[in-house]
């Protein structure tokens, strides 16, 4: 078999040269900046084994037990608080430890017109009653109903007593009222009645119950209440036809024309100054120009 014929070269064509291979590109160096931007794979959590599950269960049981203990403690604390309050309430309100005892009832401010025995008799109804349950207001009203009591304060005196403070009315005069003598204070309140006049109190000559006597009586009592003790002790009687004609009679028989119930302090000073003169009449109706006569 004949081999294929080779193509002829033309005389004018130069012999062909082998085509040079393309130069190889230099290997690139890795850029550290790009490497840092690549995300690292996230670490995968290790699979929970039997021991981890057991630990979690133990923790849950411990937490539940702690919650139960806390609840029991709260319930116990509340129960103890209720018991303590109940015990205190029983001691204060019902026990015989804090009851009123007769020896621990104290009364102050009593006078001959408001005797201590009378006040203690009214307070006797509280004996044996728990101090906290005593109706101090009701007891005060009973005592205030006494004629010679202006006001009264009743307070608890722990652990077993009461404190009763009397503000009594001060008598300033007596006035004939029928077969008796009414004892009056400065407000014309009858604080007592006596068969005889009380020594040391002036007798008022204004008859009670007559028309217009109320204003005259008020003026006389105002003057008597304003007199200093040293002058009041010398007055044995007082009277007035009108509120502007108050007259006083002294123990030595001298008469004092007092006039109205105004400027009582000034009139008292003038009378104290004039008494050493031994006059029979002292006219103080105009205290800045007093007049004396025999």
PDB file of N, CA and C in Angstrom, residues 27-38:
ATOM      1  N   UNK A  27       2.092  32.328  39.215  1.00  0.00           N
ATOM      2  CA  UNK A  27       1.031  32.002  40.207  1.00  0.00           C
ATOM      3  C   UNK A  27       0.767  33.183  41.144  1.00  0.00           C
ATOM      4  N   UNK A  28      -0.502  33.483  41.366  1.00  0.00           N
ATOM      5  CA  UNK A  28      -0.902  34.598  42.238  1.00  0.00           C
ATOM      6  C   UNK A  28      -0.724  34.235  43.711  1.00  0.00           C
ATOM      7  N   UNK A  29      -0.201  35.233  44.403  1.00  0.00           N
ATOM      8  CA  UNK A  29      -0.094  35.053  45.855  1.00  0.00           C
ATOM      9  C   UNK A  29      -1.433  35.378  46.535  1.00  0.00           C
ATOM     10  N   UNK A  30      -1.752  34.562  47.461  1.00  0.00           N
ATOM     11  CA  UNK A  30      -3.057  34.818  48.121  1.00  0.00           C
ATOM     12  C   UNK A  30      -3.067  36.164  48.854  1.00  0.00           C
ATOM     13  N   UNK A  31      -4.160  36.919  48.675  1.00  0.00           N
ATOM     14  CA  UNK A  31      -4.324  38.237  49.310  1.00  0.00           C
ATOM     15  C   UNK A  31      -4.787  38.043  50.760  1.00  0.00           C
ATOM     16  N   UNK A  32      -3.986  38.473  51.720  1.00  0.00           N
ATOM     17  CA  UNK A  32      -4.419  38.261  53.128  1.00  0.00           C
ATOM     18  C   UNK A  32      -5.702  38.985  53.463  1.00  0.00           C
ATOM     19  N   UNK A  33      -5.985  40.121  52.749  1.00  0.00           N
ATOM     20  CA  UNK A  33      -7.234  40.842  53.048  1.00  0.00           C
ATOM     21  C   UNK A  33      -8.434  40.041  52.645  1.00  0.00           C
ATOM     22  N   UNK A  34      -8.360  39.368  51.512  1.00  0.00           N
ATOM     23  CA  UNK A  34      -9.476  38.558  51.077  1.00  0.00           C
ATOM     24  C   UNK A  34      -9.645  37.358  51.980  1.00  0.00           C
ATOM     25  N   UNK A  35      -8.514  36.871  52.481  1.00  0.00           N
ATOM     26  CA  UNK A  35      -8.629  35.697  53.342  1.00  0.00           C
ATOM     27  C   UNK A  35      -9.379  36.050  54.634  1.00  0.00           C
ATOM     28  N   UNK A  36      -9.087  37.305  55.124  1.00  0.00           N
ATOM     29  CA  UNK A  36      -9.761  37.679  56.368  1.00  0.00           C
ATOM     30  C   UNK A  36     -11.240  37.881  56.187  1.00  0.00           C
ATOM     31  N   UNK A  37     -11.651  38.229  54.932  1.00  0.00           N
ATOM     32  CA  UNK A  37     -13.076  38.478  54.709  1.00  0.00           C
ATOM     33  C   UNK A  37     -13.865  37.192  54.612  1.00  0.00           C
ATOM     34  N   UNK A  38     -13.181  36.087  54.342  1.00  0.00           N
ATOM     35  CA  UNK A  38     -13.908  34.840  54.233  1.00  0.00           C
ATOM     36  C   UNK A  38     -14.421  34.431  55.603  1.00  0.00           C
TER      37      UNK A  38
END
